[in-house]
mmCIF file of C-alpha atoms and ligand atoms in Angstrom:
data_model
loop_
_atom_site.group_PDB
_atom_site.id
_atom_site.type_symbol
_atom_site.label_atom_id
_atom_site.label_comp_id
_atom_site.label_asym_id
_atom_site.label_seq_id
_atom_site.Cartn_x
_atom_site.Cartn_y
_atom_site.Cartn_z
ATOM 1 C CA UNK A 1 70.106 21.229 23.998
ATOM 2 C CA UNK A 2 72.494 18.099 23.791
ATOM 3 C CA UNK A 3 71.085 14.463 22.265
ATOM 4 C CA UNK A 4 69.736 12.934 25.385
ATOM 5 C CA UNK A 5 67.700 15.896 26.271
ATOM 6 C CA UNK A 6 66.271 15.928 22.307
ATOM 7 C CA UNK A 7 65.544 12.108 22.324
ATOM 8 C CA UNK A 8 63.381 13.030 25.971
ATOM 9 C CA UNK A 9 61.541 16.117 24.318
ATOM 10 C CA UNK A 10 60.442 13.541 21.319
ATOM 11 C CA UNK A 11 59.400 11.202 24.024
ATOM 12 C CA UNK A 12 55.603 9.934 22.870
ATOM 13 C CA UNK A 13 52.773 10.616 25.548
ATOM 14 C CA UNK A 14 52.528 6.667 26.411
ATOM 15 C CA UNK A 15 56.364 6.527 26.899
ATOM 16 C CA UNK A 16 56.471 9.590 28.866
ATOM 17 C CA UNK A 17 53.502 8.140 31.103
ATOM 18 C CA UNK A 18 54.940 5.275 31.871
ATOM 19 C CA UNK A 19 58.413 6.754 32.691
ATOM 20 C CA UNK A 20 56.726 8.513 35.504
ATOM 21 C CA UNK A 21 54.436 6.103 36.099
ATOM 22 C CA UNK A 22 51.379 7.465 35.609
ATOM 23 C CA UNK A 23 47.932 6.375 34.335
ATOM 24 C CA UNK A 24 45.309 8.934 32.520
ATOM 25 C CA UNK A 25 42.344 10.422 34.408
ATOM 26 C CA UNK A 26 39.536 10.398 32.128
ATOM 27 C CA UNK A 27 37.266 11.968 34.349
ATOM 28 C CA UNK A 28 39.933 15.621 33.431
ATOM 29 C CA UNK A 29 39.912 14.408 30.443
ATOM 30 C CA UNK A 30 42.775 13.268 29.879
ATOM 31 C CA UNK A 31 43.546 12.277 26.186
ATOM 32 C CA UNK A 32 46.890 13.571 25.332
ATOM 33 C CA UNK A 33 48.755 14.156 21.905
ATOM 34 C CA UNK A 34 49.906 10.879 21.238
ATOM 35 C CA UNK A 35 52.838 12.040 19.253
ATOM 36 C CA UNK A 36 55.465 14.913 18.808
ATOM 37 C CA UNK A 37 55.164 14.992 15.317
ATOM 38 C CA UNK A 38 51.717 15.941 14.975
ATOM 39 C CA UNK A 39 52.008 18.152 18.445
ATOM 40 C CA UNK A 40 54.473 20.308 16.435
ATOM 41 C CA UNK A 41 52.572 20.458 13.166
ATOM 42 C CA UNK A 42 48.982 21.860 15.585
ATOM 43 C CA UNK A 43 51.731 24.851 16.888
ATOM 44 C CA UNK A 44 52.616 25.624 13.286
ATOM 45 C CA UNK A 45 49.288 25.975 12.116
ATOM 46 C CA UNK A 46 48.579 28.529 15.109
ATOM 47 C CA UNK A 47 50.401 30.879 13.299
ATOM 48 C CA UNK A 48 52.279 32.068 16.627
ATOM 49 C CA UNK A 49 54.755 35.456 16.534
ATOM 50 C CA UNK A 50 57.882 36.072 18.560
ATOM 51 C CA UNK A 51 56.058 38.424 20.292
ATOM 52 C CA UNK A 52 53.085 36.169 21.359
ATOM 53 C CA UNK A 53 52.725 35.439 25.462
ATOM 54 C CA UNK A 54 50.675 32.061 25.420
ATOM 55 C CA UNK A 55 48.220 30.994 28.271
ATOM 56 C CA UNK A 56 48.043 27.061 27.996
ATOM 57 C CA UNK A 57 44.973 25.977 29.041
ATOM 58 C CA UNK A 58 45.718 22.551 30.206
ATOM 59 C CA UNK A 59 49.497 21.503 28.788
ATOM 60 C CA UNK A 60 48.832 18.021 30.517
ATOM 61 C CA UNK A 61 52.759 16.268 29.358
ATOM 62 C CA UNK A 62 53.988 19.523 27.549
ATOM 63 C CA UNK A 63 53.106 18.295 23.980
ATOM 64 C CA UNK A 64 52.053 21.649 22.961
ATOM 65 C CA UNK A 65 54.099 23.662 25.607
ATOM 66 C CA UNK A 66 57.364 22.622 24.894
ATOM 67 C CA UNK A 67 57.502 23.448 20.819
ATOM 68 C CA UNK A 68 55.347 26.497 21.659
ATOM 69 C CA UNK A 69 58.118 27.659 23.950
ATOM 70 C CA UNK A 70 60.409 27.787 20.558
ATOM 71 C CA UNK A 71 58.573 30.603 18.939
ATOM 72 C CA UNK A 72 56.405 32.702 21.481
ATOM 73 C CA UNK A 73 58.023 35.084 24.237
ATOM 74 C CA UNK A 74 56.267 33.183 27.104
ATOM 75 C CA UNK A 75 53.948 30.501 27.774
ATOM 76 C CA UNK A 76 52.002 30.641 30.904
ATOM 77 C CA UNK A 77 50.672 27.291 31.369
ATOM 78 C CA UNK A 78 47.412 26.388 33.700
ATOM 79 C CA UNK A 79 47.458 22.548 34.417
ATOM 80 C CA UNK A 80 45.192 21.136 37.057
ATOM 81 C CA UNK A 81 46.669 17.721 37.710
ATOM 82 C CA UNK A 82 49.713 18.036 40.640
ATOM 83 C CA UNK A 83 51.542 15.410 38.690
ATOM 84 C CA UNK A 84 51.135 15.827 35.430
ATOM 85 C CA UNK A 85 52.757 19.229 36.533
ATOM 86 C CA UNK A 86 55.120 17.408 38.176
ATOM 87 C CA UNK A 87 56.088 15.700 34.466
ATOM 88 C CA UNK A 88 56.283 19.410 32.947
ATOM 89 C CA UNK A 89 58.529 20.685 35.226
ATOM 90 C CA UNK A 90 60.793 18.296 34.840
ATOM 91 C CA UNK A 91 60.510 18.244 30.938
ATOM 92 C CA UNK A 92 61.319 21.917 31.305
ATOM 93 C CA UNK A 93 63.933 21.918 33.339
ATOM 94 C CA UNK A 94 65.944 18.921 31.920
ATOM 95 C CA UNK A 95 65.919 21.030 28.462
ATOM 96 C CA UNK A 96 66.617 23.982 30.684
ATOM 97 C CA UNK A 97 63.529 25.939 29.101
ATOM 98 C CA UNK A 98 63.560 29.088 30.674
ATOM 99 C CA UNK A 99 60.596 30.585 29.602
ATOM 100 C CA UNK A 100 57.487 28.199 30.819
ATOM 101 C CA UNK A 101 55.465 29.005 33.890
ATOM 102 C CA UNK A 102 53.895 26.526 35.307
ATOM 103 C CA UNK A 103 50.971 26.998 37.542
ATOM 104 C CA UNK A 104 49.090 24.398 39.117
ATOM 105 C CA UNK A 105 44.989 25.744 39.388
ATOM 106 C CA UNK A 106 42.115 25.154 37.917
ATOM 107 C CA UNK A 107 41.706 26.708 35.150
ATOM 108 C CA UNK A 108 37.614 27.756 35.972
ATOM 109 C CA UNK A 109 39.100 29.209 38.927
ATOM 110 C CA UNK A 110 42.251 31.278 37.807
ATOM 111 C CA UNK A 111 42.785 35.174 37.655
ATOM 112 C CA UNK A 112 42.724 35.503 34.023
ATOM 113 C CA UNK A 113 42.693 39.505 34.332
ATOM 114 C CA UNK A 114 46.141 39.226 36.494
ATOM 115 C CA UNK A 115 47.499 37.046 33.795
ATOM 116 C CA UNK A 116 46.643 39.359 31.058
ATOM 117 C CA UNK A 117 48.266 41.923 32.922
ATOM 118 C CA UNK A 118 51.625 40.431 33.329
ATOM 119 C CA UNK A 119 51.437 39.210 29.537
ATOM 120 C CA UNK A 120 50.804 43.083 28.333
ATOM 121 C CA UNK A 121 48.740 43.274 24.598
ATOM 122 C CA UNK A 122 49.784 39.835 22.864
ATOM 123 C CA UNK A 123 48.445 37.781 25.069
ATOM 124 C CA UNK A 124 47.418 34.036 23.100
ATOM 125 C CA UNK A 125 44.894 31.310 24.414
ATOM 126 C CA UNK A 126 45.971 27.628 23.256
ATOM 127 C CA UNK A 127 43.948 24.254 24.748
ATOM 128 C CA UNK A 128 43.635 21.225 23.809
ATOM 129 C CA UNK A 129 40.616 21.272 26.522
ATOM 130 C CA UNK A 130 39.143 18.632 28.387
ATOM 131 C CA UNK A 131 35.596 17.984 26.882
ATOM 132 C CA UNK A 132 33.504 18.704 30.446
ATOM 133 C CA UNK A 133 35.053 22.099 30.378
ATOM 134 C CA UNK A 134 35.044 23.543 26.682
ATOM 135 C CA UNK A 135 31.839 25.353 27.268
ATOM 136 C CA UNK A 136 32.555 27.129 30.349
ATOM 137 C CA UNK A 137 36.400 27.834 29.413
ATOM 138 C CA UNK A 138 34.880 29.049 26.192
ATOM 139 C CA UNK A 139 32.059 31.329 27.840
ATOM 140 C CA UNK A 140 34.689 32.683 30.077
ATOM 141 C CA UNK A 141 37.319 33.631 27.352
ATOM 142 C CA UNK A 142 34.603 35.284 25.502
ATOM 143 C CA UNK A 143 33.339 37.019 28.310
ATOM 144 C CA UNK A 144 37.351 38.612 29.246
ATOM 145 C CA UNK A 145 37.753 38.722 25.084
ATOM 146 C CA UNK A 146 39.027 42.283 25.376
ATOM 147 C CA UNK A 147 42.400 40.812 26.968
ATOM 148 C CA UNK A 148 43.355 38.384 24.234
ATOM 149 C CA UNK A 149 44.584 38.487 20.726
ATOM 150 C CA UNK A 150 43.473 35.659 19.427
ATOM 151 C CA UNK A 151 42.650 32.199 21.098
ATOM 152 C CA UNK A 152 42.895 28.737 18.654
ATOM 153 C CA UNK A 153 40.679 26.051 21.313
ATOM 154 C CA UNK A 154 40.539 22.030 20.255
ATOM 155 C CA UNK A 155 36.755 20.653 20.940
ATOM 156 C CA UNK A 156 35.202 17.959 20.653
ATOM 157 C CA UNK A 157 33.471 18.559 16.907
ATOM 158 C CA UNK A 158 29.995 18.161 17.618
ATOM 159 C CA UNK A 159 30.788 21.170 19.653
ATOM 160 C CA UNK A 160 32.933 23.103 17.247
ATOM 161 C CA UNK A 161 29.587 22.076 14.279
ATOM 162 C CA UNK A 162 27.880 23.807 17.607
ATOM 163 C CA UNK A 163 29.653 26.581 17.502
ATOM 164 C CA UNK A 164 30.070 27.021 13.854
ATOM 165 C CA UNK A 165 26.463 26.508 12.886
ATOM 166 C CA UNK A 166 24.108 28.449 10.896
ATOM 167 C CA UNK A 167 20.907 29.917 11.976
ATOM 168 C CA UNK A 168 18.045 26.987 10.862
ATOM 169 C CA UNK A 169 20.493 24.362 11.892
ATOM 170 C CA UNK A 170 19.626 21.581 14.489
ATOM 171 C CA UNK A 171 23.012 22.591 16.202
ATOM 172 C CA UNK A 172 22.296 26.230 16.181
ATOM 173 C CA UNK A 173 21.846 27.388 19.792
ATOM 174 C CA UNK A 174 22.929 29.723 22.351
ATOM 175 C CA UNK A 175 26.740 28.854 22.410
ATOM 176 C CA UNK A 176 26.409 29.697 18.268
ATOM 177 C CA UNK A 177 25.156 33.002 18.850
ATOM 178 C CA UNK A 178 27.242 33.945 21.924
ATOM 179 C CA UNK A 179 30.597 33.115 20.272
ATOM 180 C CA UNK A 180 29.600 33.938 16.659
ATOM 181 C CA UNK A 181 28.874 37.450 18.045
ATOM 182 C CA UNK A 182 32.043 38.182 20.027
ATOM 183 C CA UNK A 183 33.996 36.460 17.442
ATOM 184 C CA UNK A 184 35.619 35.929 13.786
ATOM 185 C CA UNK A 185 35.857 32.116 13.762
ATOM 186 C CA UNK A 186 37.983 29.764 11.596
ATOM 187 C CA UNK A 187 38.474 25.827 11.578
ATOM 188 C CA UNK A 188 42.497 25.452 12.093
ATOM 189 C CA UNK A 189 42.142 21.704 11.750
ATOM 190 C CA UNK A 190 40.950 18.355 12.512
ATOM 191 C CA UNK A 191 41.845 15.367 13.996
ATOM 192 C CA UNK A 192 40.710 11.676 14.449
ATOM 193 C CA UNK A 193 40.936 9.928 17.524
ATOM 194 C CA UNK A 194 44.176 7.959 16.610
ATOM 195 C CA UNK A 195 46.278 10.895 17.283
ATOM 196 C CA UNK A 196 45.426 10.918 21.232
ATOM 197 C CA UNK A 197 46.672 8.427 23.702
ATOM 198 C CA UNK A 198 44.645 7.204 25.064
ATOM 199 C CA UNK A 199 42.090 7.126 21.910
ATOM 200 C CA UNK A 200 39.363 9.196 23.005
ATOM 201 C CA UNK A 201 35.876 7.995 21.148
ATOM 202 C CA UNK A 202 34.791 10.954 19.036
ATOM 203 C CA UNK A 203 36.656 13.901 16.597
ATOM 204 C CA UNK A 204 38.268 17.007 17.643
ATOM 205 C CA UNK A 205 38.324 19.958 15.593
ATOM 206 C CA UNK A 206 40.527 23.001 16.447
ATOM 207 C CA UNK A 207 38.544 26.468 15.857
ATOM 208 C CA UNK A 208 40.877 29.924 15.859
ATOM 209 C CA UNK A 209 39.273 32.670 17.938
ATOM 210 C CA UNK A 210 39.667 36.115 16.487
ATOM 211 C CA UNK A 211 38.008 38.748 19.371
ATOM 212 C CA UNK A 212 35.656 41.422 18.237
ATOM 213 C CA UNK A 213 35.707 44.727 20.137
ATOM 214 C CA UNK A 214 32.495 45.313 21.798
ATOM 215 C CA UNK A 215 29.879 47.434 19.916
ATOM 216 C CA UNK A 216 28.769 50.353 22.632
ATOM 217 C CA UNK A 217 25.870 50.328 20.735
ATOM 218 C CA UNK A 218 24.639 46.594 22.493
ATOM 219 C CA UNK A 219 24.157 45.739 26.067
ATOM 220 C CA UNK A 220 26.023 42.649 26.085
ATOM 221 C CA UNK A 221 24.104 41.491 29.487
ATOM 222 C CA UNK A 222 20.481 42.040 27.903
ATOM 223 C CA UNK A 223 22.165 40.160 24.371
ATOM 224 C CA UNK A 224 23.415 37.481 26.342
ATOM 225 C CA UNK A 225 20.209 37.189 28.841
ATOM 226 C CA UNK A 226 17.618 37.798 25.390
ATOM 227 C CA UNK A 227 19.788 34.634 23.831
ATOM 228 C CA UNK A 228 19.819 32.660 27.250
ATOM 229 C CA UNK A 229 15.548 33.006 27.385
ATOM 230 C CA UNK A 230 15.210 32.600 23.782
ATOM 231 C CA UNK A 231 16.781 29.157 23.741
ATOM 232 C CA UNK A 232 16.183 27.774 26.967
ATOM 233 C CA UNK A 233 12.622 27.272 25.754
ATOM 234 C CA UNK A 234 13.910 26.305 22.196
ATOM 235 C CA UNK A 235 10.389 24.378 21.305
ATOM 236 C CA UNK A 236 8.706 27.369 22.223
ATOM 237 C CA UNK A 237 7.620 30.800 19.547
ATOM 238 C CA UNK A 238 9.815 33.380 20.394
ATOM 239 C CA UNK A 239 7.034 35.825 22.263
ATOM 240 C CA UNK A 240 6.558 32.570 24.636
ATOM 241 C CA UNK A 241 9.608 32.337 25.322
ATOM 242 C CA UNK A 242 10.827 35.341 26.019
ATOM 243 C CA UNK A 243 8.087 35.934 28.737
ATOM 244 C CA UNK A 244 9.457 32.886 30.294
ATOM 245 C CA UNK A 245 10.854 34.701 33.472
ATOM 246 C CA UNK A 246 14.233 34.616 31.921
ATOM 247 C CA UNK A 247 13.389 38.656 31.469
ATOM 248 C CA UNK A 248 11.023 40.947 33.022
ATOM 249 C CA UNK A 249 9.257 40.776 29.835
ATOM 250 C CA UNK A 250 5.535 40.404 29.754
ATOM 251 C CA UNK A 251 3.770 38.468 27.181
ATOM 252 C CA UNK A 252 2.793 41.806 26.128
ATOM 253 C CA UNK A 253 6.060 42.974 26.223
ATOM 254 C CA UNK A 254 7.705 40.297 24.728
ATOM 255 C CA UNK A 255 4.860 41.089 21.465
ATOM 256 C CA UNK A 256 6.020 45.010 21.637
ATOM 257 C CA UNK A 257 10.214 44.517 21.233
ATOM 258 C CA UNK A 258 9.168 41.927 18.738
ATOM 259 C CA UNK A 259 7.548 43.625 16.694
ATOM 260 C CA UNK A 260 9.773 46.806 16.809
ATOM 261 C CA UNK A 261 12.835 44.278 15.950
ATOM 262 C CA UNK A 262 10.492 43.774 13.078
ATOM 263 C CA UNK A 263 10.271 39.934 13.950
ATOM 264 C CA UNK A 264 7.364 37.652 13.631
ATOM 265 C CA UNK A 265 6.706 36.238 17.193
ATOM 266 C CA UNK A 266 5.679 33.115 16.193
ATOM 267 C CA UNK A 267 9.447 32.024 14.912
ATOM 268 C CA UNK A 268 11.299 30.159 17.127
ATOM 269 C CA UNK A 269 15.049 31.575 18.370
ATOM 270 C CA UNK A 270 16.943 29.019 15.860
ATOM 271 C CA UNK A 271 15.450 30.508 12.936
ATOM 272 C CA UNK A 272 17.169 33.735 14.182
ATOM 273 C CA UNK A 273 20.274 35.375 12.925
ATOM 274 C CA UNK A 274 22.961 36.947 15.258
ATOM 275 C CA UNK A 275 22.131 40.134 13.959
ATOM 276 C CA UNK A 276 18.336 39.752 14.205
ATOM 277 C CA UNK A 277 19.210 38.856 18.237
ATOM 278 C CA UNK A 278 21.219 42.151 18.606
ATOM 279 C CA UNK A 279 18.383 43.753 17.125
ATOM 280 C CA UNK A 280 15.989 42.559 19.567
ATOM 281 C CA UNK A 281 18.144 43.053 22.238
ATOM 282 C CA UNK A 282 17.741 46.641 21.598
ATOM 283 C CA UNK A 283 14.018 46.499 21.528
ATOM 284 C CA UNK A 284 14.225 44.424 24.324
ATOM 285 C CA UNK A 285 16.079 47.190 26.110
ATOM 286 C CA UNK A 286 13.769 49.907 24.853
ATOM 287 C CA UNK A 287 10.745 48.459 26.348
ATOM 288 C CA UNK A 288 12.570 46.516 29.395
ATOM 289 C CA UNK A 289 10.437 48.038 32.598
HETATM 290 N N1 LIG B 301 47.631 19.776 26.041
HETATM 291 C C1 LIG B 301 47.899 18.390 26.307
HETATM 292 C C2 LIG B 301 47.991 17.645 25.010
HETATM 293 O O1 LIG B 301 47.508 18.186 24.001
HETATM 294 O O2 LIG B 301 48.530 16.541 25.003
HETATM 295 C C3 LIG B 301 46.834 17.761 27.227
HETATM 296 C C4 LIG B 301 45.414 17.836 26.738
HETATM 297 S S1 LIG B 301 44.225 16.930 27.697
HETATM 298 C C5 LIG B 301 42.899 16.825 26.514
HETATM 299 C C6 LIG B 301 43.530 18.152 28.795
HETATM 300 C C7 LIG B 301 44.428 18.619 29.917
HETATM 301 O O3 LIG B 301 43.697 19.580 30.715
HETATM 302 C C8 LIG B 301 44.857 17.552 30.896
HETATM 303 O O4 LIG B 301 46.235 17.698 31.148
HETATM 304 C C9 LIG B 301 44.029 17.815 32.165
HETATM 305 O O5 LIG B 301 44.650 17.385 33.358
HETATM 306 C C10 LIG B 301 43.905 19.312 32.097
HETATM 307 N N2 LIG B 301 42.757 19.857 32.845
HETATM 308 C C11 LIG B 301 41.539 19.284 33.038
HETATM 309 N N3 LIG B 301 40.722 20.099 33.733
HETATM 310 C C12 LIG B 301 41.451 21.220 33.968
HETATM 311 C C13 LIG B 301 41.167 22.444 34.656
HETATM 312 N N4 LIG B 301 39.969 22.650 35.215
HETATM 313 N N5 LIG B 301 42.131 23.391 34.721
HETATM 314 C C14 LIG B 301 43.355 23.174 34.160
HETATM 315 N N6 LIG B 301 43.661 22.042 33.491
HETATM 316 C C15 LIG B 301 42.747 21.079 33.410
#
């Protein structure tokens, strides 16, 4: 790489906006890594191997993709916005980066599976992800987990205190038990709003995503569906509101798996564990018509 090409790489996000003349869209939301110093320390704390083929959920300018592209094998990167691809390609090619593909979809509607297949069995998720999506990405990844190694996801961090609650907590819910289930979870690191351009108004908080294999002992559909009823009705005792329609599950029924899971039907579902959920999903399934 010669000097002019290092001096564009270390370009900040505002600079690099304005050289293509470009404003922010915050309904994709689009708050980027305002600098290339911090951009670089988030990929060192990924803990990323030589081997490692990232998929870049959203790369928006590159801050991420382009030191990422120093120490994986690939990255595959999924940006939505036609010209903020526009930016990366040109970032890319000026440094003559040869191993970034771009591809410009929507990430909710990409083939993840043919991905995985081209990246073989170290295949990486990275996002900074625009808040709107973080759920859904996040439901998605979990439910394709068997085709990643790890994933390391920024989110918003009343969402990542979502995710990372414990059972009796106000933020305890379904998106707690779905992802503490499926996964090993870690907080990689924070960061304040000052380190986005533009400044978005809450915290991010980067979690690290380690996949767990799938027990054959669980139907993951009744788990998920036993969750989904169990919290829709949150207010509501557990035998209530798992006869809610969510389930084929009389009130009768509902009583029966309940008390074979050995729990009282009066609790409500955030005063359940993940393992007490698993639990009644197999009684659940046992008595399911
Ligand atoms: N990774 C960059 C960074 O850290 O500076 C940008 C992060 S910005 C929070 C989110 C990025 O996701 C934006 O570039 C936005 O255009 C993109 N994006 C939003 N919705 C998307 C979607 N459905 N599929 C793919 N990318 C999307």
């Amino acid at each position: 790489m010669n000097e002019s090409d290092k001096k564009t790489r270390a370009l900040s996000a505002k600079a690099l906006l304005a050289a293509f003349d470009l404003k922010p869209k915050k309904s994709k939301g689009q708050n980027f890594l305002a600098d290339p110093a911090t951009a670089l320390a988030c990929v060192n704390r990924a803990d990323l191997s030589p081997d490692d083929v990232v998929l870049e959920i959203g790369p928006g300018l590159g801050a991420l993709t382009i030191p990422m592209s120093d120490v994986v094998k690939q990255v595959i990167a999924v940006e939505w916005d036609s010209n903020l691809v526009r930016v990366l390609t040109h970032q890319v090619e000026s440094m003559d980066i040869k191993n970034v593909e771009i591809l410009n979809q929507d990430i909710l509607k990409t083939d993840i599976r043919e991905i995985a297949v081209r990246a073989g069995s170290n295949l990486v998720v990275m996002a900074n992800l625009p808040y709107n999506i973080s759920s859904q990405v996040l439901i998605r990844l979990i439910q394709s987990r068997e085709l990643f190694k790890k994933a390391a996801l920024m989110f918003q961090t009343e969402l990542a205190q979502r995710i990372m609650a414990e059972p009796g907590n106000k933020d305890y819910g379904r998106i707690t038990v779905l992802a503490q289930y499926t996964s090993q979870i870690r907080v990689l690191y924070s960061l304040g709003p000052a380190h986005f351009h533009p400044k978005p108004k809450v915290d991010s908080q980067v979690l690290e995503f380690r996949f767990k294999k799938p027990d054959p002992a669980v139907d993951e559909d009744i788990l998920f569906a036993v969750v989904k009823a169990a919290f829709s009705k949150r207010r509501k005792t557990l035998k209530n509101a798992l006869s809610n329609g969510e389930l084929p599950l009389t009130g009768e029924l509902a009583q029966t798996a309940l008390g074979q899971a050995g729990i009282d039907p009066m609790r409500r579902a955030e005063t359940l564990s993940v393992d007490e959920f698993v639990v009644l999903s197999q009684a659940v399934a046992s008595v399911m018509p």
